[in-house]
Every structure is written in C-alpha cells, then in structure tokens.
mmCIF file of C-alpha atoms and ligand atoms in Angstrom:
data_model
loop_
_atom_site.group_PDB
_atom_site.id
_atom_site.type_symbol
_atom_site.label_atom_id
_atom_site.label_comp_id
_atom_site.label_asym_id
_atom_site.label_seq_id
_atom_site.Cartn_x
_atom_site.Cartn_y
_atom_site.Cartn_z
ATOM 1 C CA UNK B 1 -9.187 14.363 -36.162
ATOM 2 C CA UNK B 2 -6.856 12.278 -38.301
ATOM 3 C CA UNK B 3 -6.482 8.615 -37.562
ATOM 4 C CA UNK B 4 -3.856 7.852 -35.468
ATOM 5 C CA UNK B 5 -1.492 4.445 -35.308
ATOM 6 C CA UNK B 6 0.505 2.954 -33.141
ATOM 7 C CA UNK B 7 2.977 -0.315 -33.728
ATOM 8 C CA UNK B 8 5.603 -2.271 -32.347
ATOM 9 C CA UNK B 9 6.841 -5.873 -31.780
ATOM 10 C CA UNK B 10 4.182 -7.983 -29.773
ATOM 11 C CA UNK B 11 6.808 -8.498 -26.595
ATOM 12 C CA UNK B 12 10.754 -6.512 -26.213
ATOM 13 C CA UNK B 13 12.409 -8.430 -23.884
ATOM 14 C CA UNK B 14 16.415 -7.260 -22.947
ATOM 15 C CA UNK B 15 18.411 -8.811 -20.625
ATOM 16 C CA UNK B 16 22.099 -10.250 -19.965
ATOM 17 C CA UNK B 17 22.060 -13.893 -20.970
ATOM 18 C CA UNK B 18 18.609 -14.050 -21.533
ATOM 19 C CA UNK B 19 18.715 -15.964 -24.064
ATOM 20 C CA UNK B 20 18.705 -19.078 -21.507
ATOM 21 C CA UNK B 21 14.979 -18.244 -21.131
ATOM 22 C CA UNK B 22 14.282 -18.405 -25.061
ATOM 23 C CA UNK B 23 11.695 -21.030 -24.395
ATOM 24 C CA UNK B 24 9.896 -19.421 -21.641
ATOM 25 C CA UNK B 25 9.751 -16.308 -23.872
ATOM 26 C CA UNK B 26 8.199 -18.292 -27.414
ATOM 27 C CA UNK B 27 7.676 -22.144 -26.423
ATOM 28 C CA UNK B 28 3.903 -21.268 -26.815
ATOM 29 C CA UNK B 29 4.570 -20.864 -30.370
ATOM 30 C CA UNK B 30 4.768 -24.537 -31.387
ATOM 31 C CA UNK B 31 6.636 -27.479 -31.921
ATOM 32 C CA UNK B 32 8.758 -27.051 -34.617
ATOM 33 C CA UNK B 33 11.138 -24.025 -35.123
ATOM 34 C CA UNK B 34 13.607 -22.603 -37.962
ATOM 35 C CA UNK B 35 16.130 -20.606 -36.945
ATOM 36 C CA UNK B 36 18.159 -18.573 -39.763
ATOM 37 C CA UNK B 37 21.719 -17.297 -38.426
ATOM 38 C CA UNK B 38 24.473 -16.682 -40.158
ATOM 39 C CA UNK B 39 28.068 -19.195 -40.544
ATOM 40 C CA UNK B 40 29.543 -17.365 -37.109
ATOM 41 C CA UNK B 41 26.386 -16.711 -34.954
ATOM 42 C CA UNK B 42 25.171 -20.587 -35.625
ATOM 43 C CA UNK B 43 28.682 -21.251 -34.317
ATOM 44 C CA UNK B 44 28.570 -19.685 -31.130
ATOM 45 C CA UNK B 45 24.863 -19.907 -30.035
ATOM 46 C CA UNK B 46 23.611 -23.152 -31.952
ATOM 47 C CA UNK B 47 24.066 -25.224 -29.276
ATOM 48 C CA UNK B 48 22.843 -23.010 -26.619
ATOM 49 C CA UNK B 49 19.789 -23.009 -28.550
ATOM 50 C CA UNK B 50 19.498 -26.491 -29.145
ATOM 51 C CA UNK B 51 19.660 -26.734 -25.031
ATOM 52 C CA UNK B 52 17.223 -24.575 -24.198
ATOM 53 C CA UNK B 53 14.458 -25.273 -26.330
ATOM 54 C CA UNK B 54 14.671 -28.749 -24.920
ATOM 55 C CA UNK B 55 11.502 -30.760 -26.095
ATOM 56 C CA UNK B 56 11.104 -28.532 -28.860
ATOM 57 C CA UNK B 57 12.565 -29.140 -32.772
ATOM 58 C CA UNK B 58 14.714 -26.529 -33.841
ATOM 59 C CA UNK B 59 15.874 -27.164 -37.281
ATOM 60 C CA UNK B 60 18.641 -24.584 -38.178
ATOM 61 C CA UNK B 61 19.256 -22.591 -41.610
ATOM 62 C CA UNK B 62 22.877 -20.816 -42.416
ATOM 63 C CA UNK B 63 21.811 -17.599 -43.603
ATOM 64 C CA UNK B 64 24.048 -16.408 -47.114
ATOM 65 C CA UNK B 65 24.071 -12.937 -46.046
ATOM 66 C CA UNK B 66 21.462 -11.167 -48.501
ATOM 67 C CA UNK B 67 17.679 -11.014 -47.671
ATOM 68 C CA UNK B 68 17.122 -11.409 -51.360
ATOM 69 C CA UNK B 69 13.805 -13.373 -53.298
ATOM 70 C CA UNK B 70 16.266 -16.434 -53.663
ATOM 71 C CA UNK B 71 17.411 -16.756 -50.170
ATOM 72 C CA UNK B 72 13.962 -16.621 -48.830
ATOM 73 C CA UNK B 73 12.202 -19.162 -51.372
ATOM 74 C CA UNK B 74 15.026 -21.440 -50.160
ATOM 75 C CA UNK B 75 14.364 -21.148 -46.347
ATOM 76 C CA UNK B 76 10.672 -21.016 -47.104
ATOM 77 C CA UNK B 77 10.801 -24.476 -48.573
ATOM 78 C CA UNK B 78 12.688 -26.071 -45.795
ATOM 79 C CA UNK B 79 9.818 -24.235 -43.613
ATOM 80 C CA UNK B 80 7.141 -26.279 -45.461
ATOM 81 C CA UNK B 81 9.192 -29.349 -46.009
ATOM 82 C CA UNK B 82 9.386 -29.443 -41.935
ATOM 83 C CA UNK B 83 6.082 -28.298 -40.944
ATOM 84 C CA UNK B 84 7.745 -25.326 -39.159
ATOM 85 C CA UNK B 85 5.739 -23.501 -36.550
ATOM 86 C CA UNK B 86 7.362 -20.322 -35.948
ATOM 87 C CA UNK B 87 10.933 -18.832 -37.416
ATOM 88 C CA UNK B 88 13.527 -17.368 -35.433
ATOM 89 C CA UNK B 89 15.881 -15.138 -36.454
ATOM 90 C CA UNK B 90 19.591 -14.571 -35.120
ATOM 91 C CA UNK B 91 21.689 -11.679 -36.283
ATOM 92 C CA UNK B 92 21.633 -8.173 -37.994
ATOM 93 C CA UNK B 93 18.664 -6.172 -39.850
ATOM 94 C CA UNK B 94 19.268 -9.005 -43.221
ATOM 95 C CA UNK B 95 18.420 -12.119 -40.885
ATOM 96 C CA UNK B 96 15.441 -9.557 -39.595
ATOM 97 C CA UNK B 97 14.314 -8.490 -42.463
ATOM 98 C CA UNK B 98 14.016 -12.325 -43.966
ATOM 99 C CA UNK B 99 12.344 -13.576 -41.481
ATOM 100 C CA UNK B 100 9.433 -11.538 -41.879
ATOM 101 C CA UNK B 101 8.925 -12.457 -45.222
ATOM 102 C CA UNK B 102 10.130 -16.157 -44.448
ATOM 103 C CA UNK B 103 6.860 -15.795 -41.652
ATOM 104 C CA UNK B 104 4.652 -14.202 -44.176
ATOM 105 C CA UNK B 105 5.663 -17.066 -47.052
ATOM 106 C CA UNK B 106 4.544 -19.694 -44.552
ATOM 107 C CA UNK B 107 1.378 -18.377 -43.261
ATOM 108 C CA UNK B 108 1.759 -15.484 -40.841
ATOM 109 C CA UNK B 109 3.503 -17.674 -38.440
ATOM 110 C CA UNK B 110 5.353 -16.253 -35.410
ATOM 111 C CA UNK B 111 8.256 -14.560 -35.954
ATOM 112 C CA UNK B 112 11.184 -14.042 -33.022
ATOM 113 C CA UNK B 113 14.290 -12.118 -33.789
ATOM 114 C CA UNK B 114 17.485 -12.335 -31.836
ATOM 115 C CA UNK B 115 20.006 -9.111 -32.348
ATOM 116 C CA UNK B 116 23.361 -9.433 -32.663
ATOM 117 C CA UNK B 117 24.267 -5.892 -32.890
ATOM 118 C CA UNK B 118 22.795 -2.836 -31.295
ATOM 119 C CA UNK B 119 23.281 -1.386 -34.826
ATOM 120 C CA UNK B 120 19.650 -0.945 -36.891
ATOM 121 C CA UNK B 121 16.071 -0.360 -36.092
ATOM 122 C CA UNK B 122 15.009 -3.279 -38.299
ATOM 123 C CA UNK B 123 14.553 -5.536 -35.547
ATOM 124 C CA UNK B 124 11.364 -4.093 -34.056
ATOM 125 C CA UNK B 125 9.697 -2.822 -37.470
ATOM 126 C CA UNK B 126 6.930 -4.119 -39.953
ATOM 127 C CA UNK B 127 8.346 -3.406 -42.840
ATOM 128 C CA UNK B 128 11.363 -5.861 -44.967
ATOM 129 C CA UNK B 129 13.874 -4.288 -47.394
ATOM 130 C CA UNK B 130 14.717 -7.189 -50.281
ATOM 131 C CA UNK B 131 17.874 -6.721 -52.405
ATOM 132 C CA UNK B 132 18.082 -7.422 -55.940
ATOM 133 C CA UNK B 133 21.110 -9.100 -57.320
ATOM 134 C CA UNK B 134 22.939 -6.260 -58.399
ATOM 135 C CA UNK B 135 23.219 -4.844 -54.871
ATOM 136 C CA UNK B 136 19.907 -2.426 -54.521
ATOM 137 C CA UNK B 137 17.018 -2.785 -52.941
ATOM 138 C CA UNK B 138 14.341 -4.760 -55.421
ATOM 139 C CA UNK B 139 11.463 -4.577 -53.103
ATOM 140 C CA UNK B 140 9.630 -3.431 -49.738
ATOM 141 C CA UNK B 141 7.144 -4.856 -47.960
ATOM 142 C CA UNK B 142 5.321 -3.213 -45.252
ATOM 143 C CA UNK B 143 3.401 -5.989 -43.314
ATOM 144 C CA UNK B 144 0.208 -5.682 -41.207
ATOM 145 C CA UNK B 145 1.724 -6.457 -37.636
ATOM 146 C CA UNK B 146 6.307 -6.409 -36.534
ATOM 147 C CA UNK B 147 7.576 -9.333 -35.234
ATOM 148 C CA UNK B 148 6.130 -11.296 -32.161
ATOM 149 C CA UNK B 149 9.741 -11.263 -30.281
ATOM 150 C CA UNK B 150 12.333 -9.100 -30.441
ATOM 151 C CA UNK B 151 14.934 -10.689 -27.403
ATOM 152 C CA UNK B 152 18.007 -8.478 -26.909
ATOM 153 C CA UNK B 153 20.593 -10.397 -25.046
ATOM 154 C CA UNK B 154 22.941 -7.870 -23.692
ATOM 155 C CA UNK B 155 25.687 -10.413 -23.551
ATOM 156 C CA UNK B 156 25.371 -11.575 -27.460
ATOM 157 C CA UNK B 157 25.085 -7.757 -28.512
ATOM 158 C CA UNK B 158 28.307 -6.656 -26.353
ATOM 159 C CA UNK B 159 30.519 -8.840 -28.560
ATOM 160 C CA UNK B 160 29.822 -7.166 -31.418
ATOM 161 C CA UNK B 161 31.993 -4.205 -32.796
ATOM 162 C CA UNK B 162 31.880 -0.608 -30.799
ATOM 163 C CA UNK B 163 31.654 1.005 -34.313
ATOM 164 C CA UNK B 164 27.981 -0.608 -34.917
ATOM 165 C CA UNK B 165 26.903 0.512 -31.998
ATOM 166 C CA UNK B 166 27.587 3.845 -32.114
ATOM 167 C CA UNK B 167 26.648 3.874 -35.834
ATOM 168 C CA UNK B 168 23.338 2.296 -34.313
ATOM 169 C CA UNK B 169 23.101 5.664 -31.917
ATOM 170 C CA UNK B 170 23.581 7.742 -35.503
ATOM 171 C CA UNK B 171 20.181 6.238 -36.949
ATOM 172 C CA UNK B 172 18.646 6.696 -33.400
ATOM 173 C CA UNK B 173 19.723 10.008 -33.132
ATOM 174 C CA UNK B 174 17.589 10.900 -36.320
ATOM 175 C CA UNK B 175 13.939 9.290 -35.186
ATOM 176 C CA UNK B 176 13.561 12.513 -33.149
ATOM 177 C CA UNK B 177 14.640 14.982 -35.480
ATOM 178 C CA UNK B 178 12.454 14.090 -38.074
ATOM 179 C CA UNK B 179 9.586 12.359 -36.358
ATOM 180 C CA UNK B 180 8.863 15.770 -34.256
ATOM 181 C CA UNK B 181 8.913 17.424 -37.543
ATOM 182 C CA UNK B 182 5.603 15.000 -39.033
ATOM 183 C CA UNK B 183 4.050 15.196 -35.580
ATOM 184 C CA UNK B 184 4.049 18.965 -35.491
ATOM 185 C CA UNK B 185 2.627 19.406 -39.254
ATOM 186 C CA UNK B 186 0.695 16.191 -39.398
ATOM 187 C CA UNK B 187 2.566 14.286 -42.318
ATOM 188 C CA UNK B 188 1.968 10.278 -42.012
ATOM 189 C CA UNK B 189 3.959 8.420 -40.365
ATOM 190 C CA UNK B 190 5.185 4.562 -41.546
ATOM 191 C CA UNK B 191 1.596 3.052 -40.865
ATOM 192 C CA UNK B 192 -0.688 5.466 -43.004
ATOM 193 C CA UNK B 193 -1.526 7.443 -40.020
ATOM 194 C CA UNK B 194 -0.391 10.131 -37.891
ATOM 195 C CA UNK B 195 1.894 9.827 -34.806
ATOM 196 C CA UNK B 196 0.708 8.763 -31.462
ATOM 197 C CA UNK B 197 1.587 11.002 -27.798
ATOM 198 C CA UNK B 198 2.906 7.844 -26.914
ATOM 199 C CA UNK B 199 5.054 7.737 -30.011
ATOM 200 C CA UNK B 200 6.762 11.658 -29.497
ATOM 201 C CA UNK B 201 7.162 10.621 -26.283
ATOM 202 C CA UNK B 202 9.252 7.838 -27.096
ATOM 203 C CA UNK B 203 11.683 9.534 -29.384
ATOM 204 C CA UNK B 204 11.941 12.463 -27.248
ATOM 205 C CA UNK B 205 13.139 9.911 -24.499
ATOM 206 C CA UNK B 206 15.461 8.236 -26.958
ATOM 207 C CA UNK B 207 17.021 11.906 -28.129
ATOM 208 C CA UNK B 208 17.409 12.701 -24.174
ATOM 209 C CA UNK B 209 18.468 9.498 -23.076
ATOM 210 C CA UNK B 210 21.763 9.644 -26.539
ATOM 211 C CA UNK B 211 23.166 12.778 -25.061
ATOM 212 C CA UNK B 212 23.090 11.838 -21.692
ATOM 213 C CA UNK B 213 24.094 8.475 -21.967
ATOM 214 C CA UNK B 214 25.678 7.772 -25.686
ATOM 215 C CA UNK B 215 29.075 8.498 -24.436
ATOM 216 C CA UNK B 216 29.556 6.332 -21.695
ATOM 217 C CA UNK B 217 28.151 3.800 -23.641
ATOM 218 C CA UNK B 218 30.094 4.277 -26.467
ATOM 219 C CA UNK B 219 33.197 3.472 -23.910
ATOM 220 C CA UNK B 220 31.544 0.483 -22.538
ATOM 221 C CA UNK B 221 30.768 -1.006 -26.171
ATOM 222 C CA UNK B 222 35.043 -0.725 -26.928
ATOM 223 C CA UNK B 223 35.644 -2.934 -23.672
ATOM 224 C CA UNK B 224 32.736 -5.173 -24.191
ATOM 225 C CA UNK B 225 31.278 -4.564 -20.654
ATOM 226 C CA UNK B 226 28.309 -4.084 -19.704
ATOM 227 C CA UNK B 227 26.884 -0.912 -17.860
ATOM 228 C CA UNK B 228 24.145 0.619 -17.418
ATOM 229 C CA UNK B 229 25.004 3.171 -19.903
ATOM 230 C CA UNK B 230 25.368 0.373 -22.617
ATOM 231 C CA UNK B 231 22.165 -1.355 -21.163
ATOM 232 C CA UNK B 232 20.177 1.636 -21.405
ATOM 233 C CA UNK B 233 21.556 2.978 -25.454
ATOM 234 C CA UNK B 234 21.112 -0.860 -26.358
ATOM 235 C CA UNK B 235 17.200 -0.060 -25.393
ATOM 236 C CA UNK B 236 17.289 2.908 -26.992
ATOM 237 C CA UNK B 237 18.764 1.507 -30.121
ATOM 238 C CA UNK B 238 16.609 -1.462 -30.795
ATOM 239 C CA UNK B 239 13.621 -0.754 -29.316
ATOM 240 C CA UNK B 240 13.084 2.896 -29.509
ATOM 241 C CA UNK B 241 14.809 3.868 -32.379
ATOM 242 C CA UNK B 242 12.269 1.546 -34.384
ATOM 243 C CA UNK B 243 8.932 2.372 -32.828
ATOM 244 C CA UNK B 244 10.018 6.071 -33.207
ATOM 245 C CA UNK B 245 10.673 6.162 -37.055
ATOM 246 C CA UNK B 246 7.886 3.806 -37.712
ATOM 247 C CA UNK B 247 5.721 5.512 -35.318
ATOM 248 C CA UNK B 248 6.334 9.163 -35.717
ATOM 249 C CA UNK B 249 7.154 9.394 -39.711
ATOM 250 C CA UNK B 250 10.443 10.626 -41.227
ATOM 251 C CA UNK B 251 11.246 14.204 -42.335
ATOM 252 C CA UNK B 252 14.720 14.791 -44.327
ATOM 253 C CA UNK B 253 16.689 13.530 -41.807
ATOM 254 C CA UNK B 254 17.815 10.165 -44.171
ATOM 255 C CA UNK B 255 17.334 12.313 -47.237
ATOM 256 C CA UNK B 256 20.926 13.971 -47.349
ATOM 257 C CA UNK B 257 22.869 10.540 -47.045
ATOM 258 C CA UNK B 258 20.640 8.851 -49.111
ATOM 259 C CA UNK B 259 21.816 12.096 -52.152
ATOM 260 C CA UNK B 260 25.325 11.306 -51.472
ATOM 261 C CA UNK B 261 24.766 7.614 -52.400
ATOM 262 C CA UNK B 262 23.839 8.400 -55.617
ATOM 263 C CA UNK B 263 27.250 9.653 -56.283
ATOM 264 C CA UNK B 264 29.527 7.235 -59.388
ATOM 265 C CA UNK B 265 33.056 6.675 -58.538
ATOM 266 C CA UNK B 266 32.733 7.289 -54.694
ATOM 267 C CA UNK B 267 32.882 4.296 -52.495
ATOM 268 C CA UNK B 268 30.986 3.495 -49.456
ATOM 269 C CA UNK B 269 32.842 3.933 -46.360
ATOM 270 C CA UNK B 270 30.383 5.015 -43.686
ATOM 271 C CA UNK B 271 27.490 2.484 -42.291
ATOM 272 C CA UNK B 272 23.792 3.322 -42.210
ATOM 273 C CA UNK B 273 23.892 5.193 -39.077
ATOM 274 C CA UNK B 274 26.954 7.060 -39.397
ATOM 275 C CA UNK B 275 25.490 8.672 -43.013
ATOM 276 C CA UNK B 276 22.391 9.644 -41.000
ATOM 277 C CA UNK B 277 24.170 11.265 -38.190
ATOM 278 C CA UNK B 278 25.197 14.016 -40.603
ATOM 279 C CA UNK B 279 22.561 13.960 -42.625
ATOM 280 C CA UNK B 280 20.338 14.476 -39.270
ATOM 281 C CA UNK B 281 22.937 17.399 -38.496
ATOM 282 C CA UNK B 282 22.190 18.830 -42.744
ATOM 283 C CA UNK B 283 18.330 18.759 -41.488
ATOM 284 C CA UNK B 284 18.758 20.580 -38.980
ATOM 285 C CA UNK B 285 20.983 23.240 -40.856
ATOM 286 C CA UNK B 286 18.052 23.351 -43.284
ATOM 287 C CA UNK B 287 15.792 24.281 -40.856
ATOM 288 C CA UNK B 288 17.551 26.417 -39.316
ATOM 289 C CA UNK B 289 17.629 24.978 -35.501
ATOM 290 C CA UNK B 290 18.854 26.792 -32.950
ATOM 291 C CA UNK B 291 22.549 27.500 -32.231
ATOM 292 C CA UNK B 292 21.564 25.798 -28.723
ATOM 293 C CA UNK B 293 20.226 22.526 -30.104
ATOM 294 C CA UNK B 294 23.066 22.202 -33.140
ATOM 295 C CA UNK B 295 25.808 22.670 -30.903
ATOM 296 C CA UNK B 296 24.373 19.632 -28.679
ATOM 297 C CA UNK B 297 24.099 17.481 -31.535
ATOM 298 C CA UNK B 298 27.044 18.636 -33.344
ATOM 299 C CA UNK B 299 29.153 18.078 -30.034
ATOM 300 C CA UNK B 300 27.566 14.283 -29.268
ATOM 301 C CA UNK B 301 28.596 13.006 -32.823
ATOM 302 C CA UNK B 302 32.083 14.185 -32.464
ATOM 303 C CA UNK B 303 32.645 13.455 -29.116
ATOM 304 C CA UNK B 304 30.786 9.805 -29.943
ATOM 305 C CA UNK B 305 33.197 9.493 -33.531
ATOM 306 C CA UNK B 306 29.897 10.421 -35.725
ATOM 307 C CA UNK B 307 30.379 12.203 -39.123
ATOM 308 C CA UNK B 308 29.723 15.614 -38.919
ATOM 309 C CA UNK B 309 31.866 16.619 -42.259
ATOM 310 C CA UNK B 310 32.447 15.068 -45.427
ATOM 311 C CA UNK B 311 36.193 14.489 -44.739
ATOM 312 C CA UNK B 312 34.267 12.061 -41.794
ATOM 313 C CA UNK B 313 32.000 10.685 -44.490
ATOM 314 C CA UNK B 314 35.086 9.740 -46.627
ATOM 315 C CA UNK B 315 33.883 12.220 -49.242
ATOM 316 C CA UNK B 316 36.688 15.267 -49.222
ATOM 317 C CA UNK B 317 37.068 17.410 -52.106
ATOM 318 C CA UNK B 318 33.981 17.179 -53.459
ATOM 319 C CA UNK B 319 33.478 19.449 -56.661
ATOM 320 C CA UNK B 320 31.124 21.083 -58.189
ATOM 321 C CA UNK B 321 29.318 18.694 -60.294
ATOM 322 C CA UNK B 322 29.110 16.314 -57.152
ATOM 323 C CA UNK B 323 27.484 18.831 -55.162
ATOM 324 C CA UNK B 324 24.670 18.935 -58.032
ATOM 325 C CA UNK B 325 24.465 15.155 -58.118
ATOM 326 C CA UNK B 326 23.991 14.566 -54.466
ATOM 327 C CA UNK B 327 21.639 18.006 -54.665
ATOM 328 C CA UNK B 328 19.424 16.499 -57.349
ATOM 329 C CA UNK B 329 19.273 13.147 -55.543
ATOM 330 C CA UNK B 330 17.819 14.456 -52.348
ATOM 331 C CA UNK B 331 15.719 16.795 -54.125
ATOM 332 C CA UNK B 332 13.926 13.248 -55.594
ATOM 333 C CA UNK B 333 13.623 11.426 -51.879
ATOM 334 C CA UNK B 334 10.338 11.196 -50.601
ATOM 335 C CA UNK B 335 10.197 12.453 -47.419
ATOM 336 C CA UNK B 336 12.651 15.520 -48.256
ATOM 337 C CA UNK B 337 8.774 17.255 -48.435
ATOM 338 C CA UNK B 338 8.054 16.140 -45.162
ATOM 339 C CA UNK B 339 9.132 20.201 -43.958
ATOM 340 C CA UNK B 340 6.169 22.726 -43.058
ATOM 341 C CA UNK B 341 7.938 24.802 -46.233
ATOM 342 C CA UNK B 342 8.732 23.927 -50.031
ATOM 343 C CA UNK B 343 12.331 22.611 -50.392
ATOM 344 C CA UNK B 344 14.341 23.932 -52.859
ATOM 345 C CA UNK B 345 17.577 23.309 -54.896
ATOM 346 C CA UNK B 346 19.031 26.142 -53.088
ATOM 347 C CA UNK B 347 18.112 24.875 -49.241
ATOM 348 C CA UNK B 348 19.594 21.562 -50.064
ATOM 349 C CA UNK B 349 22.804 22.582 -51.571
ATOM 350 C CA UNK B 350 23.304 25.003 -48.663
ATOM 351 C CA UNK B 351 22.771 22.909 -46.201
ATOM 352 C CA UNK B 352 25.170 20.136 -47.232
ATOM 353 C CA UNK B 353 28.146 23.444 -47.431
ATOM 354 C CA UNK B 354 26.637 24.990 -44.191
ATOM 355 C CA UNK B 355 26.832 21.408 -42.264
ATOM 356 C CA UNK B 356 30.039 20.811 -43.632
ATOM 357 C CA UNK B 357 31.246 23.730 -42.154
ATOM 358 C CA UNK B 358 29.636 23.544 -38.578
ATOM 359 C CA UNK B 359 31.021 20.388 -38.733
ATOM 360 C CA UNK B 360 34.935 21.795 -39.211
ATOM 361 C CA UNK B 361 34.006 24.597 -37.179
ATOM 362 C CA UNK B 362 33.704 21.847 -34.072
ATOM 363 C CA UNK B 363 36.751 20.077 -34.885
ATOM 364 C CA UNK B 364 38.552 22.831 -34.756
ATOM 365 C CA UNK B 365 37.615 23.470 -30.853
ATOM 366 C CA UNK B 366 35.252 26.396 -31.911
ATOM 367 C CA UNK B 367 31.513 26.333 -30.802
ATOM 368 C CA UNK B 368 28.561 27.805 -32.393
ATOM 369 C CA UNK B 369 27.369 29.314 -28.955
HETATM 370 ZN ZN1 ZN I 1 17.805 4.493 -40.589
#
C-alpha cells in the first residue's frame, strides 16, 4: 500500500460576523499579534480588530500588494522588532500566501488568515507562491503543516465582487476533475503521498454541491446577501476547494490555461478561476468524458458566466502559430502526465479546438445530449 496523506488548516471556522469572536478563536496564541491587510481592508476592519482583541497587542502592517522576498523581509523585521507571537492575515491568496512565509521567517509561529474574497484556495493550503519583480512567480514553498486559522466571515466576503466569486467556483470546479483522475491511477497528490477516502470524498461533495448550488449563489454574491446558497459555495470555495487539490493531486485540469499564458502579445483578461473553468472543460474533452457529464459542466459555466470558449477567454481569432505556442506550453506542465495514457501534441491541440467548439455549440442553445 502506498502512503497516504491528509492536510488542512488546524481549525475552518465560517460564520456571518464572526469576526467579533476573533479572540475566542486565536487569543491562545499569545500576546502580541501582526496583522498584514491591505490600504482598504485595514480601513474597514482595523478598528474592529483593535476592539476585539481587547487585552491583546495587535500591531498592524499595510500590505503593498505582492507576496514578493522584499515585502516579507520587511514585515518579518517588524515581527522581530515587536516580539510578535502569531501573524494574522486579512485579504486575498497574496496576504495568504505571505503570511506563511512571514510565520515560517519568525519561527513557525501561528498563522490565522482572514478571507476577503471567496475567490482562491490559497487560504487553507501549505504551500506559498513568491513573485519575482518582473511579475512571475520566483519561488514556492511547500511547508510542513497550512495555517492554524482560516476564519471566513460571511459578511466581509459578501462585499467583495460577484465576479471573484464565481471565478472562485471555476478553480473549485477543477479539484474534482483532476483529483479523481490521481486517485484512480495513484499519481501523488500535493503532500508526496496519495489521496485519502476522506479527501475524494471531499471534492466529490464540492463538484455536487457547484451544480446544485453555484447558481443561486452566484445571484446572491451580485446583491451582496447572504443565503444559504452563498453560505454553502463560500464553504465550498475556501475550504474544500483547497483540501481537495492539495489533498487529491492535480491532473491537466490547470494545464490548458496555464499553455495559453505563455502566449506574447495577448493580454490577461480572465482571473485564475475563470482560465481553469475551461481548461477543466479542455480536460475533460481530452479524456473523452461522457456527453452526460460535459453537458453538466459545460451548462454550469455558462449559465454561472464561466469561459467555455476562447471568445470568453478574450482570446478570439487565434491562428495557427498560437495554437502551437499554447500546444507546446501545456505539453511542458507537470501534471499534464498526470492521465492513465501518454499525452500527445495531437490530444492537446484537439482538445483546445474540440472545447472551443462544445463551448459555441452551448451558446448557441444546442446541447451535446
Ligand atoms: Zn487553481
């Protein structure tokens, strides 16, 4: 039998306001606190958290937007200068991602992150993408345990755009899709291992729970109200997208927007999740799913406003030589291999023309079924 691992955040806790019981949730953590936030978020909740970690020192840090070598150097010294016990972290997957090196830099000390949009799977993982100055990523870490809290307020993440959020449902919407695909052939998942039960189980859950519930959601995210639609996608977002890619592995289902990046003279138009939604929907053309299960998916992105062509991508008329480009680019991802058969050239190419097409196929009112 293979080893198997299993990882998460040490405590998820999601709840409307709940940030009034921040100190109830990490007071045992110390004395002394950092807390990194951006211009806007220390604006609206700085206060708040001054009040309730009454007793405690919080000494606040206004995050410059890049979880780059610089940045976190800088917070790390006012960490030592301070004595700070624990770091908390308030905003998107950049504040997340800092603070777990900002943690590591001072010791392995607790680390508590605070979303501010439903949007990325950061929040719950081990592992901390650092950009170099020119825009890329320089560096990833991978660290021995995820952070210690993860506290989703519902009523800081349902002021945040509707577009993030269902972008956020795009990148959940792939942890399934590929993660079944290690599980069933045994490929390693994030940790070095292979999946748990427990794992499957949770992105199956989080691929039900989209298609029954994305929609509504989606609706309740443009009106910033909460439902339980919202409540229950915001769960699914944070909490089980990340311990499903981490946990079960990934399979090609980044791999095809990752090959359109690498295109010159094309800008970016689409978030994270959005490019995964089609790719997800190119992985499944590649391996050849069932007319049952793509019309499902294909018909949940464009009902949700997902990409499911490369007009929706922002990438029309692409010729040729692009096609090669992107081709070439996937061929050279990692986890492209991650398929119980060889990839090829061939399987790539067609499935970026034979997604494409699904894709107009459903926007023109026809169905695959
Ligand atoms: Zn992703």
């Amino acid at each position: 039998m293979m080893t198997q691992v299993l990882g998460c955040c040490g405590r998820y806790i999601q709840g409307y306001g709940e940030i009034k019981n921040l100190q109830k949730h990490i007071g045992w953590m110390g004395e002394k606190y950092l807390c990194v936030a951006s211009k806007n978020r220390l604006r609206d909740l700085k206060e708040t958290i001054t009040e309730v970690m009454e007793g405690k020192e919080v000494i606040f840090y206004q995050f410059n937007g890049e979880c780059s070598w610089d940045e976190i150097y800088s917070i790390t010294e006012v960490g030592k200068e301070n004595g700070i016990q624990a770091v908390i972290g308030v905003g998107g997957g950049k504040i997340a991602d800092t603070v777990k090196v900002v943690a590591d830099e001072l010791g392995s000390i607790p680390q508590v992150i605070i979303p501010t949009i439903a949007a990325t799977d950061a929040y719950t993982s081990a592992a901390a993408l650092i950009y170099g100055p020119d825009g890329t990523v320089a560096d990833v870490k991978n660290y021995p345990h995820s952070p210690d809290v993860v506290l989703a307020d519902t009523e800081v993440l349902l002021k945040g755009p509707a577009r993030l959020y269902v972008s956020g449902m795009g990148d959940a919407l792939s942890t399934y899709v590929g993660g079944v695909v290690c599980q069933e052939h045994y490929f390693e998942n994030h940790f070095g291992g292979v999946g748990t039960h427990t794992a499957l189980a949770v992105a199956k859950l989080s691929y039900d729970m989209l298609l029954q519930y994305g929609r509504q959601a989606k609706i309740a995210a443009e009106r910033h109200i909460l439902t339980d639609a919202y409540n229950a996608v915001t769960e699914v977002n944070i909490l089980m997208s990340g311990m499903g890619f981490e946990n079960n592995g990934s399979a090609s289902d980044h791999c095809f927007y990752f090959g359109t990046l690498a295109l010159p003279d094309r800008e970016e138009y689409v978030y994270h999740g959005e490019g995964v939604a089609f790719s997800t929907c190119c992985q499944l053309v590649m391996q050849g799913a069932s007319s049952k299960q793509l019309d499902e998916v294909y018909r949940f992105c464009r009902d949700v406003g997902l990409p499911i062509t490369f007009d929706d991508m922002h990438l029309p008329d692409l010729t040729d030589e692009e096609y090669d480009i992107m081709t070439k680019a996937v061929l050279k991802e990692q986890f492209i291999h991650h398929h119980p058969f060889p990839v090829t050239y061939e399987m790539i190419m067609g499935a970026y023309k034979t997604a494409d097409a699904i894709g107009h196929l459903y926007h023109d009112g026809g169905s695959l079924l």
